[in-house]
JSON list of C-alpha atoms in Angstrom, two decimals:
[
{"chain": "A", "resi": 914, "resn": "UNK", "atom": "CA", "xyz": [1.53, 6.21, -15.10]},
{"chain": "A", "resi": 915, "resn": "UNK", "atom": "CA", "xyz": [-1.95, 7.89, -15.80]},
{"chain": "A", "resi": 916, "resn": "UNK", "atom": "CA", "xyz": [-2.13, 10.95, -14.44]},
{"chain": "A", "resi": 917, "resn": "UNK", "atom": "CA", "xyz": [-5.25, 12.50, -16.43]},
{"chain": "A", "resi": 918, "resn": "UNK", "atom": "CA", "xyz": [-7.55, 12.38, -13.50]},
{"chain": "A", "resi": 919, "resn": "UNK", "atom": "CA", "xyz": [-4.90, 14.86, -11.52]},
{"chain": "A", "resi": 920, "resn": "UNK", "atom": "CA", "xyz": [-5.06, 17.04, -14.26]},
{"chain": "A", "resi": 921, "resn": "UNK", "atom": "CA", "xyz": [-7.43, 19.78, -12.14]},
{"chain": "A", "resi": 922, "resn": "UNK", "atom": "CA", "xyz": [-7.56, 23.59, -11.55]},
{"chain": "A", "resi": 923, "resn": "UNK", "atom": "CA", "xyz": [-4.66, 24.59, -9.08]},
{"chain": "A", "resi": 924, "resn": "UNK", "atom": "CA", "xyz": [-2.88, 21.15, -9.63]},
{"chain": "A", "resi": 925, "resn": "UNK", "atom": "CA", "xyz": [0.79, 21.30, -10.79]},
{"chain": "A", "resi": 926, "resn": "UNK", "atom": "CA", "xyz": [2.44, 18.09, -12.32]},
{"chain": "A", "resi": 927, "resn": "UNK", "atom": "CA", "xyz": [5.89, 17.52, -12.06]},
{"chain": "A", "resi": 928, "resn": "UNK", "atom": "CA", "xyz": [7.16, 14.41, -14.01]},
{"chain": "A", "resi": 929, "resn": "UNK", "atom": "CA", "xyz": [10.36, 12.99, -12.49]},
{"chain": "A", "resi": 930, "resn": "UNK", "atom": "CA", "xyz": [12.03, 9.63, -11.13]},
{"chain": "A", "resi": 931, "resn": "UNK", "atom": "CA", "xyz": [12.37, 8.56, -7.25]},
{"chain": "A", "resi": 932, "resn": "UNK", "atom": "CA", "xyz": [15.51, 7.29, -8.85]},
{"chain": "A", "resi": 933, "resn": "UNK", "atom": "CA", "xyz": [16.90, 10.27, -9.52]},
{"chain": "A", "resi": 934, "resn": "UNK", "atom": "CA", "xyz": [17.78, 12.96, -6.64]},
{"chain": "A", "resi": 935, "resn": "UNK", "atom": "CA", "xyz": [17.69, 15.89, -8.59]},
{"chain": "A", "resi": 936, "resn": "UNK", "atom": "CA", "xyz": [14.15, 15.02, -9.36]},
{"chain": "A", "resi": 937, "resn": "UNK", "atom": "CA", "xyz": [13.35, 14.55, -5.44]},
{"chain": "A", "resi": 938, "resn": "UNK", "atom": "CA", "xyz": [15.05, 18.26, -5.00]},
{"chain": "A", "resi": 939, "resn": "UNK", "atom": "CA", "xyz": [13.11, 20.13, -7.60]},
{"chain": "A", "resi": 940, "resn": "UNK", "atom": "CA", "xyz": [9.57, 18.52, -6.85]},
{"chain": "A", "resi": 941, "resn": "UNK", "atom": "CA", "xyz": [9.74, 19.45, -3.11]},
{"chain": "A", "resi": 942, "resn": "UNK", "atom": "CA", "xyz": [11.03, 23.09, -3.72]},
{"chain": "A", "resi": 943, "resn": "UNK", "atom": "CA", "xyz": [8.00, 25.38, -2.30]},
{"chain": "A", "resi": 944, "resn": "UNK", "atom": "CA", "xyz": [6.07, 22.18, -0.64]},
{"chain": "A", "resi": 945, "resn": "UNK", "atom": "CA", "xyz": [4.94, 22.99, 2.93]},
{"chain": "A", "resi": 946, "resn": "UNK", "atom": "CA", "xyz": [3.74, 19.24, 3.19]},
{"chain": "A", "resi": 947, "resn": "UNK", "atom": "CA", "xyz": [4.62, 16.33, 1.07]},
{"chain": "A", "resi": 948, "resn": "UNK", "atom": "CA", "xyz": [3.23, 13.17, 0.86]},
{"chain": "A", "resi": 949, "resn": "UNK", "atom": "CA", "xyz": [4.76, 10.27, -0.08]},
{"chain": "A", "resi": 950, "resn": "UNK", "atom": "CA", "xyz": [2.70, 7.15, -2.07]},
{"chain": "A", "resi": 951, "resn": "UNK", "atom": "CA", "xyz": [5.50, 6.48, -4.67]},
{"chain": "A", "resi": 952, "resn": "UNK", "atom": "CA", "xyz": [6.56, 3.12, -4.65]},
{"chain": "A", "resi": 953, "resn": "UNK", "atom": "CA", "xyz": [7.32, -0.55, -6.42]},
{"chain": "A", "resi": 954, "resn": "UNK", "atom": "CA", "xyz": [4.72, -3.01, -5.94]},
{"chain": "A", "resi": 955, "resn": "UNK", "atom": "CA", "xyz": [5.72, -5.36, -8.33]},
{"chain": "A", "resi": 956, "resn": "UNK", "atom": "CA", "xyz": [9.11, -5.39, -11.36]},
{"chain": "A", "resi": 957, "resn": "UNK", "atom": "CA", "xyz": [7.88, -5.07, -14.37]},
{"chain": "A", "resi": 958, "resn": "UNK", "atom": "CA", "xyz": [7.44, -8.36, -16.24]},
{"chain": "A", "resi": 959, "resn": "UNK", "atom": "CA", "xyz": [5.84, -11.70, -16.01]},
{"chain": "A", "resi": 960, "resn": "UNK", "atom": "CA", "xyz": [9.08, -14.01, -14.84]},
{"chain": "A", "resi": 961, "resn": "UNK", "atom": "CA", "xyz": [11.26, -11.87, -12.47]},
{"chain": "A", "resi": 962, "resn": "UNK", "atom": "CA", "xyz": [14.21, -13.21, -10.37]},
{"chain": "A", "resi": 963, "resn": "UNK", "atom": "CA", "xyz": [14.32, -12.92, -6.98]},
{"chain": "A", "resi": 964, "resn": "UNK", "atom": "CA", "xyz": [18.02, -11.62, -6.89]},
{"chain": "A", "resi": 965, "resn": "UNK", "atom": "CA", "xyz": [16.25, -8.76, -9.06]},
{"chain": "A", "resi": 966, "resn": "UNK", "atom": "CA", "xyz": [12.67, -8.22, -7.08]},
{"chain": "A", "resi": 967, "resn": "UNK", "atom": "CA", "xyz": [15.07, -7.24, -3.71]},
{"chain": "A", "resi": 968, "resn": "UNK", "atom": "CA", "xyz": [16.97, -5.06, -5.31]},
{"chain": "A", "resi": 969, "resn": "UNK", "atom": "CA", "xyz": [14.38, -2.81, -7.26]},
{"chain": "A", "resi": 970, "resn": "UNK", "atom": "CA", "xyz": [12.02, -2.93, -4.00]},
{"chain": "A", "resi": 971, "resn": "UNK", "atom": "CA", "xyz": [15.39, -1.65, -1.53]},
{"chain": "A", "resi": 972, "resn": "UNK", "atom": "CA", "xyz": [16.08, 0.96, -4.63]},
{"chain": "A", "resi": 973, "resn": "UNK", "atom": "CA", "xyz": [12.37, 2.59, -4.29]},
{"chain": "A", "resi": 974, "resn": "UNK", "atom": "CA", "xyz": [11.07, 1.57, -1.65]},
{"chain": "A", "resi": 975, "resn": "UNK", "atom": "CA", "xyz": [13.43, 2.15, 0.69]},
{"chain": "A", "resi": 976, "resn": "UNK", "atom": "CA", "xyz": [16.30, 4.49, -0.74]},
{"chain": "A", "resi": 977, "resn": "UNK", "atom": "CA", "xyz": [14.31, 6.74, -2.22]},
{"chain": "A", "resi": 978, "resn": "UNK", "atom": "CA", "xyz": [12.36, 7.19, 0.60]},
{"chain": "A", "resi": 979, "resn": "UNK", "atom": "CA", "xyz": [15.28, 8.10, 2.32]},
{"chain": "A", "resi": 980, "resn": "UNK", "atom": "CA", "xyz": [16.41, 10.58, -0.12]},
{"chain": "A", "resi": 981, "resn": "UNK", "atom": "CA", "xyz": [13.35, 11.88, -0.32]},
{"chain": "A", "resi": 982, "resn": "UNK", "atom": "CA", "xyz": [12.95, 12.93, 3.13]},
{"chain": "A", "resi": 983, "resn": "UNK", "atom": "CA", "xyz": [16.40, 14.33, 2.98]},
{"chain": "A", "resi": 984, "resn": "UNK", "atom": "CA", "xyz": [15.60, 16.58, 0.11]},
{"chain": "A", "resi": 985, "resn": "UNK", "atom": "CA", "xyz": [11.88, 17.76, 2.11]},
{"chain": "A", "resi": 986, "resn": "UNK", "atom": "CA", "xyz": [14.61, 18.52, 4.93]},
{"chain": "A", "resi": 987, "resn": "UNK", "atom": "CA", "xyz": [16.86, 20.72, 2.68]},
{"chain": "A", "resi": 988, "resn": "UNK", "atom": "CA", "xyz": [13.84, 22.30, 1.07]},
{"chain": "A", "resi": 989, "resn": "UNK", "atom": "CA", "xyz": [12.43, 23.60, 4.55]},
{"chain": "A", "resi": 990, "resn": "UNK", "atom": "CA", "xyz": [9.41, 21.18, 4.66]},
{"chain": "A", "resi": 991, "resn": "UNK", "atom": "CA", "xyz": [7.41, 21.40, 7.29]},
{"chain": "A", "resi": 992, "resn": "UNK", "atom": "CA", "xyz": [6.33, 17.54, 7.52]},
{"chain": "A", "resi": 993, "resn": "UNK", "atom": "CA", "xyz": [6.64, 14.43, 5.60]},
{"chain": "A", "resi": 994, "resn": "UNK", "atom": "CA", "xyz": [4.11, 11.77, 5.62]},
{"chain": "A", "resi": 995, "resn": "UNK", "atom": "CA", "xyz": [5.06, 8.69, 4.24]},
{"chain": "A", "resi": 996, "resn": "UNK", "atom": "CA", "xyz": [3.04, 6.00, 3.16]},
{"chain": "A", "resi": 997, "resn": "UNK", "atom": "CA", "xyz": [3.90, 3.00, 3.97]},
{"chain": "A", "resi": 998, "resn": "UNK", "atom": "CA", "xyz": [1.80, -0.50, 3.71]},
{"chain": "A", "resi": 999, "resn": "UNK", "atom": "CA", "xyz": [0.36, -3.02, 6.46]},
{"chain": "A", "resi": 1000, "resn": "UNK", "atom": "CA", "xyz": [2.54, -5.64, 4.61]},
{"chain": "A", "resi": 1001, "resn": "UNK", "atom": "CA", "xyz": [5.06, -3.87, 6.28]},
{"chain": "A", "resi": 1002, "resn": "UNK", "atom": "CA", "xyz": [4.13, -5.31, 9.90]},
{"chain": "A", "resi": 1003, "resn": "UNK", "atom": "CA", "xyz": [3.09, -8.73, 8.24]},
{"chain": "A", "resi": 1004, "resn": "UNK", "atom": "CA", "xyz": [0.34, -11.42, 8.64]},
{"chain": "A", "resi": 1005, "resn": "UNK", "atom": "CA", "xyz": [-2.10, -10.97, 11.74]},
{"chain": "A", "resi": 1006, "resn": "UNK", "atom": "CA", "xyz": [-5.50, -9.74, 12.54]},
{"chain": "A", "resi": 1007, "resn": "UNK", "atom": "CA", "xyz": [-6.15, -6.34, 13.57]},
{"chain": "A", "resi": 1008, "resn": "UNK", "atom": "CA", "xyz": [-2.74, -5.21, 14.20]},
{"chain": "A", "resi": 1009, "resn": "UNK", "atom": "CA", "xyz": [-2.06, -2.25, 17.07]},
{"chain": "A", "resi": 1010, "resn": "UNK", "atom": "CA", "xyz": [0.03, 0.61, 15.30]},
{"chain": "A", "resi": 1011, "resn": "UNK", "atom": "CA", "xyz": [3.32, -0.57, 17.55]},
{"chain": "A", "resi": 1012, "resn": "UNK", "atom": "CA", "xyz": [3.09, -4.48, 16.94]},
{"chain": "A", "resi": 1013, "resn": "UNK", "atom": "CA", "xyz": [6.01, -6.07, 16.39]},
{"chain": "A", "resi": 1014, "resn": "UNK", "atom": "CA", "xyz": [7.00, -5.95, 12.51]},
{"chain": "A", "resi": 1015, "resn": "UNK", "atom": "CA", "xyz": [6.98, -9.41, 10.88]},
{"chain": "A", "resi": 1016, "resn": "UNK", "atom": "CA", "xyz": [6.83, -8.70, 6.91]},
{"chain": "A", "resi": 1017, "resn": "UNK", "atom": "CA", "xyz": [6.85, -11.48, 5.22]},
{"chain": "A", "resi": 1018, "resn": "UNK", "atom": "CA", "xyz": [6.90, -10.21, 1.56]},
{"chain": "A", "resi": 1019, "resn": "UNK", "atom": "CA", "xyz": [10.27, -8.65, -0.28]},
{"chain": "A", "resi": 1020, "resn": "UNK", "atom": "CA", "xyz": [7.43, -5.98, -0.84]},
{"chain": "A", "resi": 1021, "resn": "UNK", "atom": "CA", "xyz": [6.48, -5.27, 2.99]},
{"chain": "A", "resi": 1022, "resn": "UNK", "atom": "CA", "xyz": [10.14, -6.22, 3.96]},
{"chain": "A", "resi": 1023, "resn": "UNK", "atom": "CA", "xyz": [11.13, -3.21, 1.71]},
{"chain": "A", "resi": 1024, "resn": "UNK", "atom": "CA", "xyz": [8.08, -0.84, 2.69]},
{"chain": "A", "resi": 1025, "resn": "UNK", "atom": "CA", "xyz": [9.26, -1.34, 6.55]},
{"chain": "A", "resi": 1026, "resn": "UNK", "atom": "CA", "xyz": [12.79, -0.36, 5.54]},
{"chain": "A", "resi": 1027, "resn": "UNK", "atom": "CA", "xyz": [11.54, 2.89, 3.60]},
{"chain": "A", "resi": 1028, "resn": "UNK", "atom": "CA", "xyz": [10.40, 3.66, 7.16]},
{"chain": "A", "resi": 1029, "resn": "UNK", "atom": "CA", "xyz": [13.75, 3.04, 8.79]},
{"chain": "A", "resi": 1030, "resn": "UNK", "atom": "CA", "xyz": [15.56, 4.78, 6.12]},
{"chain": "A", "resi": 1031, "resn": "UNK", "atom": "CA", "xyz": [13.07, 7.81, 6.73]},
{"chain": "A", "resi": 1032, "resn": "UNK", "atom": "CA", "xyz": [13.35, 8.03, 10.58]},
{"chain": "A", "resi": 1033, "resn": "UNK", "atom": "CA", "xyz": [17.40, 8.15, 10.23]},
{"chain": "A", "resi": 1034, "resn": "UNK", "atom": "CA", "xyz": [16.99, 11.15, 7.76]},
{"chain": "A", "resi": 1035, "resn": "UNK", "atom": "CA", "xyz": [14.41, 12.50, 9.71]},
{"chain": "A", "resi": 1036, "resn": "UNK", "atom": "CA", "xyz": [16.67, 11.84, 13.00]},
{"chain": "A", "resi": 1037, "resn": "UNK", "atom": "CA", "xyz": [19.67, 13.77, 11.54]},
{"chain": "A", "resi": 1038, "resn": "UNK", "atom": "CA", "xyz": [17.35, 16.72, 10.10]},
{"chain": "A", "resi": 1039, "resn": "UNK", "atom": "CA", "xyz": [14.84, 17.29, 12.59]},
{"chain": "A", "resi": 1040, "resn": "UNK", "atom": "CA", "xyz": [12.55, 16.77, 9.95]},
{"chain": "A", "resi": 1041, "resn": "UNK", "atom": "CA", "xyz": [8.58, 15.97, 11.31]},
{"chain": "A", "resi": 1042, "resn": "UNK", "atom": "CA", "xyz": [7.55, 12.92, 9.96]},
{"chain": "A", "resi": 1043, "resn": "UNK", "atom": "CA", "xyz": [4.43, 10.38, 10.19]},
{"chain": "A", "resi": 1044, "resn": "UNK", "atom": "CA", "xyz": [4.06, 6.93, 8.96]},
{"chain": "A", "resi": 1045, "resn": "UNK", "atom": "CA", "xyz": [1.12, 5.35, 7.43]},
{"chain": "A", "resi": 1046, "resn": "UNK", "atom": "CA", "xyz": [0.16, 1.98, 6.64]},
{"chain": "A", "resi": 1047, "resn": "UNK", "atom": "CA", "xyz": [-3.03, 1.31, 4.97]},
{"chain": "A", "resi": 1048, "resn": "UNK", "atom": "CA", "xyz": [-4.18, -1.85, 4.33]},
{"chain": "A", "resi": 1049, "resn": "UNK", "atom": "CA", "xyz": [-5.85, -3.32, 1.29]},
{"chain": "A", "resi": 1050, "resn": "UNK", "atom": "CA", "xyz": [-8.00, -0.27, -0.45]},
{"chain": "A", "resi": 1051, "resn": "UNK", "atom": "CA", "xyz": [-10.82, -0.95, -2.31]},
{"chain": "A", "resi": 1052, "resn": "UNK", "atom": "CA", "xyz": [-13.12, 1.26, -3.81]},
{"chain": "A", "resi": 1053, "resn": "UNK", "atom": "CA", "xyz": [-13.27, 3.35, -6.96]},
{"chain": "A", "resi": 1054, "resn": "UNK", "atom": "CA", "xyz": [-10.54, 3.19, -8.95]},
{"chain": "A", "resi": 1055, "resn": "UNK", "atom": "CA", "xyz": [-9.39, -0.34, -7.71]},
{"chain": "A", "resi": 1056, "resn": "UNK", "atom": "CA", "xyz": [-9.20, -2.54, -10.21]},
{"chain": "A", "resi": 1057, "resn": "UNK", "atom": "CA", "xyz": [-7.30, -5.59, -8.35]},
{"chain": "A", "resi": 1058, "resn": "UNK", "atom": "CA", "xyz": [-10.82, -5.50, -7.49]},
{"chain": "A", "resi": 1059, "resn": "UNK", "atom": "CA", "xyz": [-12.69, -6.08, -9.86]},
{"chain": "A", "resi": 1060, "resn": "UNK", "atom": "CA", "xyz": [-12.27, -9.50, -10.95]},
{"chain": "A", "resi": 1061, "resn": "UNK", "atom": "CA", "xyz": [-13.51, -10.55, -7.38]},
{"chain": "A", "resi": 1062, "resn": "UNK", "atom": "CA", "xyz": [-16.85, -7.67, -7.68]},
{"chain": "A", "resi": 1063, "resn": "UNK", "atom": "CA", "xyz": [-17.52, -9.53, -11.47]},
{"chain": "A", "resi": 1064, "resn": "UNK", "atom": "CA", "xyz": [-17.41, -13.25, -10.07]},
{"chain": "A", "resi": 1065, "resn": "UNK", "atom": "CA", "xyz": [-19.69, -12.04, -7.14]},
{"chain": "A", "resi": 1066, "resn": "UNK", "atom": "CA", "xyz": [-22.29, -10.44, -9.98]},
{"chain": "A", "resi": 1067, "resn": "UNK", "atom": "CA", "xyz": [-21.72, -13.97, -11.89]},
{"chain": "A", "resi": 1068, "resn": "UNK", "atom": "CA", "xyz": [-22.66, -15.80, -9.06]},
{"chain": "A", "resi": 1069, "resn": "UNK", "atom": "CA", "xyz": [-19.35, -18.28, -8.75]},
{"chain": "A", "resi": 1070, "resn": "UNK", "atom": "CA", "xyz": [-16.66, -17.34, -6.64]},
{"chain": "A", "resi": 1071, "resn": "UNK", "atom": "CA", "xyz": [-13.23, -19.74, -6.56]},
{"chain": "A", "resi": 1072, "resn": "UNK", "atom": "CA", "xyz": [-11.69, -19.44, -2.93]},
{"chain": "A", "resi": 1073, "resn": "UNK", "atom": "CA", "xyz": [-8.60, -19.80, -1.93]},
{"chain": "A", "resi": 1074, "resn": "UNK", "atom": "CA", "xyz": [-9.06, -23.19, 0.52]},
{"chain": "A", "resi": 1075, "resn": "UNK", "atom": "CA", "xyz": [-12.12, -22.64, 1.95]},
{"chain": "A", "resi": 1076, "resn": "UNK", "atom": "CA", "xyz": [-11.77, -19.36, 2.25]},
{"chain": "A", "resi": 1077, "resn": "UNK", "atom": "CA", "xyz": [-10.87, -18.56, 5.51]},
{"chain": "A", "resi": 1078, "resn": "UNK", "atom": "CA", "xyz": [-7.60, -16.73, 5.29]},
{"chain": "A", "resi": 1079, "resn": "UNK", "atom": "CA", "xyz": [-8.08, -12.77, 6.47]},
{"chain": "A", "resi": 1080, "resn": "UNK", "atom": "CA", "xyz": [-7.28, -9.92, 4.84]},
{"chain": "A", "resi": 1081, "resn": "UNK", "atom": "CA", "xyz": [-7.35, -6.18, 6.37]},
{"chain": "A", "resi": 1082, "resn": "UNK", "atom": "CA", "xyz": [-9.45, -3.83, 4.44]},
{"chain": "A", "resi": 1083, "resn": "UNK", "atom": "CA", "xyz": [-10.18, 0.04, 4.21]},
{"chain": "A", "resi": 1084, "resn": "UNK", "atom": "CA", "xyz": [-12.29, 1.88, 1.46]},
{"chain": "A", "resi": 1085, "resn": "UNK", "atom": "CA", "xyz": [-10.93, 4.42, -0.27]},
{"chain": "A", "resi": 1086, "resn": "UNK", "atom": "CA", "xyz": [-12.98, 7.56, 1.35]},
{"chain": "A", "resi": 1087, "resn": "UNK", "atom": "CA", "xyz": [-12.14, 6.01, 4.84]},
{"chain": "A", "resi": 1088, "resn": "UNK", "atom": "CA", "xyz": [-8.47, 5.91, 4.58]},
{"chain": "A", "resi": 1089, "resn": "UNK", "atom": "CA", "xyz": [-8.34, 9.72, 2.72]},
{"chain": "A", "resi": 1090, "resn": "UNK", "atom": "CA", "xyz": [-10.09, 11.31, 5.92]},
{"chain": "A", "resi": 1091, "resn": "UNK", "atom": "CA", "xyz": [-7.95, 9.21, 8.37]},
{"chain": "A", "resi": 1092, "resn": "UNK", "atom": "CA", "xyz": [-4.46, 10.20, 6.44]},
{"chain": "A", "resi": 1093, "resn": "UNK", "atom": "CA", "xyz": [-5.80, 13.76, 6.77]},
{"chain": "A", "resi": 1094, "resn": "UNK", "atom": "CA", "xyz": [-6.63, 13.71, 10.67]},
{"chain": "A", "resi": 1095, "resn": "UNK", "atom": "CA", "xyz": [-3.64, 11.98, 11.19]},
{"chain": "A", "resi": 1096, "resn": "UNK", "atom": "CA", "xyz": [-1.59, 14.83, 9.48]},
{"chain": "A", "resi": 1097, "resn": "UNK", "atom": "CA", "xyz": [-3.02, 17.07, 11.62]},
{"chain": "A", "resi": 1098, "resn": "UNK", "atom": "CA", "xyz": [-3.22, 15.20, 15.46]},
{"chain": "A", "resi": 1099, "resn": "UNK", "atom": "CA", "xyz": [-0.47, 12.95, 15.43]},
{"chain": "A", "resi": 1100, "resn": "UNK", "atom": "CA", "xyz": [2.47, 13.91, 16.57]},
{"chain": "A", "resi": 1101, "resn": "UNK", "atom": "CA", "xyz": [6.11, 13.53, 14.90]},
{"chain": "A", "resi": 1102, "resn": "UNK", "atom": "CA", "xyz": [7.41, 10.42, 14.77]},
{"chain": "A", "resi": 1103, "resn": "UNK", "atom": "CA", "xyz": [3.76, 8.73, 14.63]},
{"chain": "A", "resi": 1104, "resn": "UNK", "atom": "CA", "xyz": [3.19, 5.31, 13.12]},
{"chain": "A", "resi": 1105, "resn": "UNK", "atom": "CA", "xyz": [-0.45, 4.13, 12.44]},
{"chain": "A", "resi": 1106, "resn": "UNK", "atom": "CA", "xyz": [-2.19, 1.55, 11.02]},
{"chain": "A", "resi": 1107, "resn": "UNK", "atom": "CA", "xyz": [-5.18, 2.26, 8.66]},
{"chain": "A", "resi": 1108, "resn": "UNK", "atom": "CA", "xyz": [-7.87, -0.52, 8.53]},
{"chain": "A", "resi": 1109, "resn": "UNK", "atom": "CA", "xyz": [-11.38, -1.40, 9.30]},
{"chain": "A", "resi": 1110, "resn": "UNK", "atom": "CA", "xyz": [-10.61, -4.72, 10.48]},
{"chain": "A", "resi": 1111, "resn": "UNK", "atom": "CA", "xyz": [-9.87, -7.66, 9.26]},
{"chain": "A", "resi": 1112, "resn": "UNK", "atom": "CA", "xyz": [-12.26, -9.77, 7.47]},
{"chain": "A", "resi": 1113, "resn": "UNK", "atom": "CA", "xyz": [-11.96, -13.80, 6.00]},
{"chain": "A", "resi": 1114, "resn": "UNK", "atom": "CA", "xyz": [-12.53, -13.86, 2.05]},
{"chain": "A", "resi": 1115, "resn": "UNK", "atom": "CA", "xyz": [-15.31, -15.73, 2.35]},
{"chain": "A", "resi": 1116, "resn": "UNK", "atom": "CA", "xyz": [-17.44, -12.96, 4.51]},
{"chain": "A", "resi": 1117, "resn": "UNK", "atom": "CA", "xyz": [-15.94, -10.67, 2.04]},
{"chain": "A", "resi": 1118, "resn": "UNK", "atom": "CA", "xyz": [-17.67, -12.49, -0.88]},
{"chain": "A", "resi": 1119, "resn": "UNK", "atom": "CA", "xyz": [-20.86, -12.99, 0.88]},
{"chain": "A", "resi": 1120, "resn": "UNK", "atom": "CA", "xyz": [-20.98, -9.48, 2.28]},
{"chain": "A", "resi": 1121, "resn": "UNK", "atom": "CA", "xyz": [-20.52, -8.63, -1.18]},
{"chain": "A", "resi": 1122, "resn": "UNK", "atom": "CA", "xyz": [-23.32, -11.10, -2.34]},
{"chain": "A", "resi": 1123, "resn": "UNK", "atom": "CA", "xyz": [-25.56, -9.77, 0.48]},
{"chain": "A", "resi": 1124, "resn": "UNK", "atom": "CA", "xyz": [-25.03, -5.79, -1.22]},
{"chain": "A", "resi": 1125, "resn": "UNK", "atom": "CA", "xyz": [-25.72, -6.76, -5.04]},
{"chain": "A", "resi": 1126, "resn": "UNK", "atom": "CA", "xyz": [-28.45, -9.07, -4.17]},
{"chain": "A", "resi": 1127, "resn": "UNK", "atom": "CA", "xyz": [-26.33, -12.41, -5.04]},
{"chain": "A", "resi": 1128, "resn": "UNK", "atom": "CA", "xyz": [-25.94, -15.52, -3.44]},
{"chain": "A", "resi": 1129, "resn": "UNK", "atom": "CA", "xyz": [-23.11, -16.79, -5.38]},
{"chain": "A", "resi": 1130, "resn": "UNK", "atom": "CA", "xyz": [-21.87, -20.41, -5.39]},
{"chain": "A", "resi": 1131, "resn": "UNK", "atom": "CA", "xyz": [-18.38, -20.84, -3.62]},
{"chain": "A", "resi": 1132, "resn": "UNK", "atom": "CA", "xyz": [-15.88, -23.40, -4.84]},
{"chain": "A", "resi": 1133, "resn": "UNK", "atom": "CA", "xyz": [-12.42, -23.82, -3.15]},
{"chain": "A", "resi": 1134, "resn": "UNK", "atom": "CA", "xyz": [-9.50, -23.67, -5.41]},
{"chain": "A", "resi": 1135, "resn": "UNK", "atom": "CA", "xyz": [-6.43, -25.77, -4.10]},
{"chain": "A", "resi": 1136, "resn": "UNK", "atom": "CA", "xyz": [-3.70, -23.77, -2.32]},
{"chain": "A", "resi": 1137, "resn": "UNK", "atom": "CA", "xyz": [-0.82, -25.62, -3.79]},
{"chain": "A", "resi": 1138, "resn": "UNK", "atom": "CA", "xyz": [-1.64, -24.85, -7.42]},
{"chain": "A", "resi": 1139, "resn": "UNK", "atom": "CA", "xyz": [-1.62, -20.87, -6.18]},
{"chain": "A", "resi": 1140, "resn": "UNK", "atom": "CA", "xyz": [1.72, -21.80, -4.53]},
{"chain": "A", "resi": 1141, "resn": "UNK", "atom": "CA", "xyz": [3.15, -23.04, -7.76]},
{"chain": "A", "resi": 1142, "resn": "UNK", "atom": "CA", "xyz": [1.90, -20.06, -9.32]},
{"chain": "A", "resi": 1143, "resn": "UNK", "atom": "CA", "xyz": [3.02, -17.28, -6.97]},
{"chain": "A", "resi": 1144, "resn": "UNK", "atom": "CA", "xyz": [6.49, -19.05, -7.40]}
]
């Protein structure tokens, strides 16, 4: 990946794998605090199997994560906080921090088992430990976003349905000052949901339309051609 924009005074990169524990080992050594975003969102390549998907999601998502935290434990880390993803509790609008988890996707089903695999090192260690799960960022530096932003300026927008499904949202600058308040409040152990709410995709488009002075035309786009698709 890019990392040019971390590239700042008083910034160290390490380059290693999540795959590979002596990697974990060396990039904790000296780390009071680590915090952990690595992860698989999606196997590389346009047609993946699904034998394939599970098993390169479980590999980072969740045993890494549990090497990981055993390494921060061997390395005297003070605390670990993990990110992991709203997907990991699945569908439902405005979630408490200790609803029951439901993922749905191999994704979130792998993010919530990064956090199991992190509170058995962390229960065998004594390591402290938080989890985080943000939901959908946008912001800067978001460019899943942008086709959406561009068909708003273009005045068109194609909806899923009619546009009613919700998504849970939280802007970039939001979710940075609640990970670091968390890190500092919560106690070990901690799970908590990062959102503003949840929000259809059609307010999101016209809220959108509302801040760039648009009022863009909607048009529904049939859910069982994105089904085909997504399969």
């Amino acid at each position: 990946a890019d990392v040019s924009r971390l590239a700042l005074p008083g910034v160290e990169i390490f380059q290693g794998d999540l795959l590979d524990r002596a990697s974990l080992e060396a990039a904790v050594q000296g780390a009071g605090r680590v915090w952990h975003l690595g992860a698989l969102v999606r196997p590389a390549g346009f047609l993946v199997t699904r034998k394939r998907q599970i098993e390169e999601f479980r590999a980072v998502n969740a045993a890494a994560t549990g090497q990981l935290a055993l390494a921060a434990a061997r390395a005297g880390v003070k605390r670990l906080i993990y990110f992991s993803s709203i997907s990991a509790l699945g569908p439902g609008e405005n979630l408490a921090d200790g609803a029951e988890p439901h993922p749905l996707t191999y994704y979130g089903k792998s993010k919530l088992a990064g956090e199991a695999a992190l509170k058995d090192a962390a229960g065998g260690t004594g390591l402290e430990h938080m989890i985080l799960r943000p939901s959908m960022i946008y912001g800067p530096g978001a460019p899943g976003w942008a086709p959406l932003f561009r068909s708003v300026r273009r005045g068109a927008v194609a909806l899923p349905a009619n546009g009613d499904n919700s998504l849970s949202v939280c802007f970039i600058e939001n979710l940075l000052d609640a990970a670091l308040l968390a890190a500092e409040k919560a106690g070990s152990g901690a799970a908590l949901n990062i959102s503003e709410g949840s929000i259809t995709v059609r307010e999101l488009v016209l809220l959108l339309g509302s801040l760039l002075g648009k009022e863009p035309a909607l048009f529904s786009f049939p859910v069982i051609f994105l089904k085909a698709v997504s399969a």
